[in-house]
Amino acid sequence: KQWYQRRVRGQREMLLIAALLQVSLASAEDCPLGHYLPYRVHSCTPCPQGTFSNIVNAVACRPCPKDQYSSVLGAVQCMSCPDTAYTVAEGSKSEDDCVGPVMEICSQEDFQGDCYKFYDDNMKVDMTIKSLRVIRGEFKVFEKAELTGNVITIKEGFEARNASGTVLSAIGSFSILINDVFCYVEKGANFRGNFAKAQSDDCINWNRTSLAQFAKPNNLCQNPDPTGSRDKPFCYVLETSAKTCDDIPRCGWEQDCYTGSGEGYRGTVNTTQGGKRCQNWESNFPHYHGYHAGEYGWAGIGDHNYCRTPDKGGRPWCYTSNILVRWDYCHVPTCNRDEYPLYTV
């Protein structure tokens, strides 16, 4: 009798295992890419927005990595944001979650006709512009191709529903502005981006804080701290409580590398290509010079010894602390997107 009971128990266990195998096999057949099989549920479910699945019979969908998004159900892979944009977290559900410059140009008035969105520099505009708007960020628009001729800057919120007969109808090229708009340079003293949250909390207007006299009267992340103790943009979430705006990345270009003739470089390299330590710009020892913060603050000159280009001479340089060597160029690389990202942590 005991032998029979053990045999029956064993058969039941085998049947249970077989049933589980059948369910598993059926699930494998029924759950294609872009779907998953929830725990204790025998029907497949499409991956929700912001997630994806690239394996058969997945038990869960994966969130889209940072700088990618998925706006559809049942995604097999996520879409990448434009090269000039990023997301602040994983699991983004829309292209609108990509933080970066966007400008729309249309062939007809009132944003009708053929409309195109641009996310990056355009060296030659091949269409007549009848309407234009900046959806996010700032752009420099040039009269001629290759970023030449007269230039104006247009910012987020700008709209021209009828650009006919204006300078905007004959744009030859345009470039994006990234630094201090979508990322911060140095400590963010000049940051002007449209960020109004700090660690998920809403920022309050600076007028309600102890730094009202130093800040712009809005509720956006800034760094107006006169003591210089803050290392990045921040804001007050209560009248007596401030938090850093951690969603804003550090700028890579003009800090890890330089562009153009070098006057925008704000990195911290302070030795020359020959290995000499740089002299403080506010000092006239051991070399007397005329490049001081009062007149050349626009070039990043200040009370430091970092390499700069106040003479627009083509690349960053500095006076040296060696009395025998007056000045020398610094070993700062030129920016390119293959090696140096626009945004860094």
Short mmCIF file of C-alpha atoms in Angstrom, two decimals:
data_model
loop_
_atom_site.label_atom_id
_atom_site.label_comp_id
_atom_site.label_asym_id
_atom_site.label_seq_id
_atom_site.Cartn_x
_atom_site.Cartn_y
_atom_site.Cartn_z
CA LYS A 1 0.00 0.00 0.00
CA GLN A 2 2.80 2.43 0.87
CA TRP A 3 4.54 1.49 -2.37
CA TYR A 4 1.38 2.28 -4.32
CA GLN A 5 0.94 5.64 -2.57
CA ARG A 6 4.51 6.58 -3.40
CA ARG A 7 3.93 5.54 -7.02
CA VAL A 8 0.75 7.63 -7.28
CA ARG A 9 2.48 10.59 -5.64
CA GLY A 10 5.34 10.24 -8.11
CA GLN A 11 2.98 10.11 -11.06
CA ARG A 12 1.22 13.25 -9.85
CA GLU A 13 4.54 15.03 -9.55
CA MET A 14 5.47 13.95 -13.07
CA LEU A 15 2.13 15.18 -14.41
CA LEU A 16 2.62 18.51 -12.64
CA ILE A 17 6.09 18.89 -14.12
CA ALA A 18 4.75 18.00 -17.57
CA ALA A 19 1.95 20.55 -17.22
CA LEU A 20 4.41 23.23 -16.21
CA LEU A 21 6.58 22.37 -19.18
CA GLN A 22 3.60 22.62 -21.49
CA VAL A 23 2.69 26.03 -20.08
CA SER A 24 6.29 27.14 -20.47
CA LEU A 25 6.46 25.91 -24.05
CA ALA A 26 3.13 27.47 -24.88
CA SER A 27 4.29 30.71 -23.32
CA ALA A 28 7.46 30.60 -25.35
CA GLU A 29 5.42 30.26 -28.50
CA ASP A 30 2.80 32.82 -27.49
CA CYS A 31 5.09 35.57 -26.13
CA PRO A 32 7.01 37.12 -29.02
CA LEU A 33 9.52 39.92 -28.87
CA GLY A 34 8.12 43.09 -27.34
CA HIS A 35 5.92 41.14 -24.89
CA TYR A 36 6.32 39.51 -21.50
CA LEU A 37 4.60 36.86 -19.39
CA PRO A 38 3.63 38.30 -15.99
CA TYR A 39 4.08 36.11 -12.92
CA ARG A 40 1.19 33.65 -12.46
CA VAL A 41 -0.47 34.89 -15.63
CA HIS A 42 -0.68 32.63 -18.69
CA SER A 43 -1.31 35.33 -21.30
CA CYS A 44 1.28 37.55 -22.91
CA THR A 45 1.25 41.30 -22.31
CA PRO A 46 2.79 43.99 -24.56
CA CYS A 47 5.64 45.92 -22.99
CA PRO A 48 4.36 49.32 -21.77
CA GLN A 49 5.69 52.63 -23.03
CA GLY A 50 9.19 53.39 -21.83
CA THR A 51 10.18 49.69 -21.85
CA PHE A 52 11.17 47.00 -24.35
CA SER A 53 11.86 43.28 -24.67
CA ASN A 54 14.20 41.77 -27.24
CA ILE A 55 13.91 38.13 -26.09
CA VAL A 56 11.18 35.54 -26.52
CA ASN A 57 9.11 34.58 -23.47
CA ALA A 58 10.45 37.40 -21.31
CA VAL A 59 9.27 37.45 -17.70
CA ALA A 60 9.62 41.25 -17.57
CA CYS A 61 10.28 44.18 -19.87
CA ARG A 62 13.38 46.31 -19.46
CA PRO A 63 13.26 50.11 -19.10
CA CYS A 64 14.72 52.13 -21.94
CA PRO A 65 18.30 53.17 -21.09
CA LYS A 66 19.13 56.81 -20.56
CA ASP A 67 19.16 58.86 -23.77
CA GLN A 68 16.58 56.53 -25.34
CA TYR A 69 12.78 56.33 -25.29
CA SER A 70 9.83 54.19 -26.41
CA SER A 71 6.48 55.80 -27.18
CA VAL A 72 4.70 52.61 -28.32
CA LEU A 73 3.39 49.43 -26.74
CA GLY A 74 5.25 46.21 -27.46
CA ALA A 75 8.60 47.77 -28.33
CA VAL A 76 11.41 45.43 -29.34
CA GLN A 77 13.98 48.19 -28.94
CA CYS A 78 14.03 51.81 -27.83
CA MET A 79 14.59 54.84 -30.03
CA SER A 80 17.66 57.00 -29.52
CA CYS A 81 17.37 60.68 -28.71
CA PRO A 82 19.06 63.08 -31.15
CA ASP A 83 22.84 63.28 -30.72
CA THR A 84 22.46 66.69 -29.09
CA ALA A 85 19.94 65.54 -26.46
CA TYR A 86 19.76 63.38 -23.33
CA THR A 87 17.17 62.05 -20.89
CA VAL A 88 17.31 62.62 -17.16
CA ALA A 89 16.30 59.04 -16.26
CA GLU A 90 15.68 55.56 -17.63
CA GLY A 91 12.27 54.54 -18.92
CA SER A 92 11.48 57.62 -21.03
CA LYS A 93 8.18 57.35 -22.91
CA SER A 94 8.38 60.09 -25.52
CA GLU A 95 10.76 62.05 -27.70
CA ASP A 96 9.63 65.03 -25.64
CA ASP A 97 11.63 63.51 -22.76
CA CYS A 98 14.81 64.09 -24.77
CA VAL A 99 16.38 67.27 -23.40
CA GLY A 100 18.09 69.22 -26.16
CA PRO A 101 17.64 71.93 -28.80
CA VAL A 102 14.66 71.75 -31.19
CA MET A 103 13.68 74.24 -33.91
CA GLU A 104 10.86 73.80 -36.41
CA ILE A 105 10.91 75.36 -39.88
CA CYS A 106 7.94 75.31 -42.28
CA SER A 107 7.47 76.09 -45.97
CA GLN A 108 4.14 77.88 -45.41
CA GLU A 109 2.86 80.49 -42.98
CA ASP A 110 1.34 79.51 -39.61
CA PHE A 111 3.39 76.32 -39.51
CA GLN A 112 1.70 74.74 -42.51
CA GLY A 113 3.13 73.01 -45.57
CA ASP A 114 6.31 70.98 -45.26
CA CYS A 115 7.62 71.30 -41.70
CA TYR A 116 10.93 69.98 -40.44
CA LYS A 117 12.40 69.76 -36.95
CA PHE A 118 16.10 70.41 -36.47
CA TYR A 119 18.16 69.28 -33.51
CA ASP A 120 21.66 70.21 -34.60
CA ASP A 121 23.74 72.63 -36.64
CA ASN A 122 22.77 73.12 -40.27
CA MET A 123 25.48 74.53 -42.49
CA LYS A 124 23.22 75.23 -45.46
CA VAL A 125 19.44 75.76 -45.37
CA ASP A 126 17.94 74.59 -48.68
CA MET A 127 14.40 75.92 -48.35
CA THR A 128 12.49 79.19 -48.21
CA ILE A 129 11.23 79.71 -44.69
CA LYS A 130 7.70 81.01 -44.24
CA SER A 131 7.31 80.23 -40.52
CA LEU A 132 9.68 79.24 -37.74
CA ARG A 133 9.65 78.52 -34.01
CA VAL A 134 12.13 77.48 -31.34
CA ILE A 135 10.59 74.64 -29.35
CA ARG A 136 13.50 74.19 -26.96
CA GLY A 137 16.85 75.86 -26.37
CA GLU A 138 18.61 78.60 -28.31
CA PHE A 139 19.87 78.92 -31.88
CA LYS A 140 22.18 81.29 -33.70
CA VAL A 141 20.82 81.94 -37.19
CA PHE A 142 23.16 83.25 -39.89
CA GLU A 143 22.50 85.19 -43.05
CA LYS A 144 24.73 82.97 -45.17
CA ALA A 145 25.77 79.33 -45.41
CA GLU A 146 28.59 77.88 -43.32
CA LEU A 147 27.68 80.04 -40.30
CA THR A 148 28.74 83.29 -41.95
CA GLY A 149 27.22 86.73 -42.43
CA ASN A 150 25.00 88.63 -40.03
CA VAL A 151 23.81 86.62 -37.03
CA ILE A 152 20.99 86.84 -34.49
CA THR A 153 20.12 84.58 -31.54
CA ILE A 154 16.59 83.25 -31.13
CA LYS A 155 15.43 81.51 -27.97
CA GLU A 156 12.87 79.04 -26.67
CA GLY A 157 9.36 80.36 -27.17
CA PHE A 158 10.26 82.44 -30.21
CA GLU A 159 7.71 82.22 -33.04
CA ALA A 160 7.50 83.81 -36.48
CA ARG A 161 4.21 82.74 -38.05
CA ASN A 162 4.89 84.87 -41.12
CA ALA A 163 8.59 85.17 -41.82
CA SER A 164 8.14 86.43 -45.38
CA GLY A 165 10.11 89.58 -46.03
CA THR A 166 12.08 89.31 -42.77
CA VAL A 167 15.67 88.28 -42.14
CA LEU A 168 14.35 84.88 -41.02
CA SER A 169 13.04 84.06 -44.49
CA ALA A 170 16.58 84.07 -45.88
CA ILE A 171 18.45 82.08 -43.23
CA GLY A 172 21.54 80.51 -44.76
CA SER A 173 22.61 78.36 -41.81
CA PHE A 174 22.21 78.01 -38.07
CA SER A 175 23.93 76.53 -35.04
CA ILE A 176 22.74 75.26 -31.67
CA LEU A 177 23.72 76.66 -28.28
CA ILE A 178 24.36 73.93 -25.71
CA ASN A 179 26.58 75.31 -22.95
CA ASP A 180 24.78 76.98 -20.02
CA VAL A 181 21.46 76.12 -21.69
CA PHE A 182 21.29 72.32 -21.37
CA CYS A 183 24.39 71.79 -19.24
CA TYR A 184 26.48 73.94 -16.92
CA VAL A 185 29.99 75.32 -17.38
CA GLU A 186 32.38 75.68 -14.44
CA LYS A 187 30.03 76.11 -11.44
CA GLY A 188 27.03 77.24 -13.46
CA ALA A 189 27.21 80.94 -12.64
CA ASN A 190 25.93 81.75 -16.15
CA PHE A 191 23.48 78.87 -16.47
CA ARG A 192 20.17 80.00 -18.00
CA GLY A 193 18.43 76.72 -18.88
CA ASN A 194 14.75 76.01 -18.37
CA PHE A 195 14.99 73.64 -15.40
CA ALA A 196 12.60 74.15 -12.47
CA LYS A 197 13.02 71.00 -10.38
CA ALA A 198 15.63 69.93 -7.84
CA GLN A 199 15.66 66.25 -6.90
CA SER A 200 11.98 65.90 -7.94
CA ASP A 201 10.88 68.95 -5.93
CA ASP A 202 9.54 72.12 -7.57
CA CYS A 203 11.70 75.21 -7.28
CA ILE A 204 10.23 78.36 -5.76
CA ASN A 205 10.84 81.89 -7.03
CA TRP A 206 14.20 83.30 -6.01
CA ASN A 207 12.40 86.45 -4.82
CA ARG A 208 11.30 84.46 -1.78
CA THR A 209 14.85 83.49 -0.79
CA SER A 210 17.82 85.06 0.93
CA LEU A 211 19.63 85.26 -2.45
CA ALA A 212 16.95 87.37 -4.13
CA GLN A 213 19.34 90.27 -4.69
CA PHE A 214 21.79 88.04 -6.57
CA ALA A 215 19.41 85.86 -8.60
CA LYS A 216 17.16 86.41 -11.59
CA PRO A 217 13.50 86.71 -10.50
CA ASN A 218 12.23 83.31 -11.60
CA ASN A 219 11.87 79.77 -10.28
CA LEU A 220 14.60 78.21 -12.44
CA CYS A 221 17.83 76.51 -11.39
CA GLN A 222 20.71 78.99 -11.11
CA ASN A 223 23.91 79.50 -9.16
CA PRO A 224 23.84 83.07 -7.83
CA ASP A 225 25.74 82.13 -4.64
CA PRO A 226 28.14 85.07 -4.05
CA THR A 227 30.40 82.94 -1.83
CA GLY A 228 31.22 80.52 -4.64
CA SER A 229 30.65 77.55 -2.35
CA ARG A 230 28.10 75.91 -4.66
CA ASP A 231 29.56 73.70 -7.40
CA LYS A 232 26.53 73.53 -9.71
CA PRO A 233 23.09 75.08 -10.30
CA PHE A 234 20.58 74.75 -7.46
CA CYS A 235 17.32 76.22 -6.28
CA TYR A 236 15.22 76.65 -3.17
CA VAL A 237 12.33 74.22 -2.73
CA LEU A 238 11.30 75.96 0.49
CA GLU A 239 12.23 79.44 1.65
CA THR A 240 14.93 78.01 3.91
CA SER A 241 15.77 74.78 2.06
CA ALA A 242 17.92 74.59 -1.09
CA LYS A 243 18.74 71.54 -3.22
CA THR A 244 21.07 70.96 -6.15
CA CYS A 245 19.50 70.50 -9.59
CA ASP A 246 20.95 67.05 -10.23
CA ASP A 247 19.19 66.56 -13.57
CA ILE A 248 21.46 69.14 -15.18
CA PRO A 249 24.66 67.54 -16.54
CA ARG A 250 28.07 69.11 -16.73
CA CYS A 251 29.11 70.38 -20.17
CA GLY A 252 31.85 68.40 -21.86
CA TRP A 253 32.70 70.76 -24.69
CA GLU A 254 34.70 73.87 -23.75
CA GLN A 255 35.71 72.14 -20.52
CA ASP A 256 37.32 68.87 -21.63
CA CYS A 257 38.22 70.29 -25.04
CA TYR A 258 37.93 73.55 -26.99
CA THR A 259 36.18 74.70 -30.16
CA GLY A 260 36.92 77.40 -32.71
CA SER A 261 39.71 79.75 -31.73
CA GLY A 262 39.53 78.75 -28.06
CA GLU A 263 38.02 81.85 -26.43
CA GLY A 264 35.12 79.77 -25.05
CA TYR A 265 37.33 77.26 -23.24
CA ARG A 266 36.56 77.07 -19.49
CA GLY A 267 38.45 73.94 -18.47
CA THR A 268 40.96 73.52 -15.66
CA VAL A 269 44.17 72.61 -17.49
CA ASN A 270 46.89 74.73 -15.85
CA THR A 271 50.14 73.50 -17.34
CA THR A 272 51.65 74.25 -20.74
CA GLN A 273 52.46 71.73 -23.43
CA GLY A 274 56.05 72.04 -22.28
CA GLY A 275 55.16 71.08 -18.70
CA LYS A 276 55.42 74.56 -17.14
CA ARG A 277 52.88 75.58 -14.49
CA CYS A 278 50.69 78.53 -15.50
CA GLN A 279 50.86 81.93 -13.81
CA ASN A 280 47.71 83.31 -12.14
CA TRP A 281 46.01 85.74 -14.54
CA GLU A 282 45.46 88.30 -11.78
CA SER A 283 49.16 88.33 -10.98
CA ASN A 284 51.92 90.20 -12.81
CA PHE A 285 54.68 87.98 -11.47
CA PRO A 286 56.89 86.69 -12.88
CA HIS A 287 55.51 88.14 -16.12
CA TYR A 288 53.81 91.52 -16.39
CA HIS A 289 50.81 91.53 -18.76
CA GLY A 290 47.50 93.23 -19.50
CA TYR A 291 45.06 90.32 -19.48
CA HIS A 292 43.09 90.73 -16.25
CA ALA A 293 39.52 89.94 -15.20
CA GLY A 294 38.24 93.51 -15.39
CA GLU A 295 38.59 93.76 -19.15
CA TYR A 296 38.81 90.11 -20.17
CA GLY A 297 36.24 88.41 -17.95
CA TRP A 298 34.35 87.52 -21.14
CA ALA A 299 37.22 85.14 -22.00
CA GLY A 300 37.12 83.38 -18.62
CA ILE A 301 40.04 85.35 -17.18
CA GLY A 302 39.90 85.52 -13.38
CA ASP A 303 41.69 84.73 -10.15
CA HIS A 304 43.07 81.37 -11.34
CA ASN A 305 45.83 79.95 -13.50
CA TYR A 306 43.78 77.97 -16.01
CA CYS A 307 44.62 78.11 -19.71
CA ARG A 308 42.53 80.61 -21.66
CA THR A 309 42.48 82.47 -25.01
CA PRO A 310 41.87 86.18 -24.29
CA ASP A 311 43.55 87.22 -27.55
CA LYS A 312 41.45 84.88 -29.75
CA GLY A 313 44.77 83.49 -30.83
CA GLY A 314 43.59 80.10 -31.98
CA ARG A 315 44.05 77.81 -28.95
CA PRO A 316 44.29 78.03 -25.14
CA TRP A 317 47.56 79.27 -23.64
CA CYS A 318 48.94 80.90 -20.49
CA TYR A 319 51.84 82.84 -19.04
CA THR A 320 54.14 80.48 -17.18
CA SER A 321 55.43 80.60 -13.64
CA ASN A 322 58.94 80.11 -15.02
CA ILE A 323 60.71 83.46 -15.28
CA LEU A 324 62.66 82.23 -18.32
CA VAL A 325 59.57 81.20 -20.34
CA ARG A 326 57.03 84.00 -20.76
CA TRP A 327 54.14 82.00 -22.26
CA ASP A 328 53.28 78.79 -24.08
CA TYR A 329 50.29 76.96 -25.52
CA CYS A 330 48.52 74.39 -23.38
CA HIS A 331 47.83 70.77 -24.20
CA VAL A 332 44.04 71.06 -24.60
CA PRO A 333 42.46 68.88 -27.33
CA THR A 334 40.03 70.17 -29.92
CA CYS A 335 36.43 68.98 -29.56
CA ASN A 336 34.90 66.29 -31.74
CA ARG A 337 31.85 64.16 -30.99
CA ASP A 338 33.62 60.84 -31.55
CA GLU A 339 35.89 61.45 -28.56
CA TYR A 340 34.25 64.13 -26.42
CA PRO A 341 30.55 64.02 -25.49
CA LEU A 342 28.53 67.22 -25.23
CA TYR A 343 27.35 66.21 -21.76
CA THR A 344 29.16 64.49 -18.90
CA VAL A 345 28.24 63.41 -15.39
#
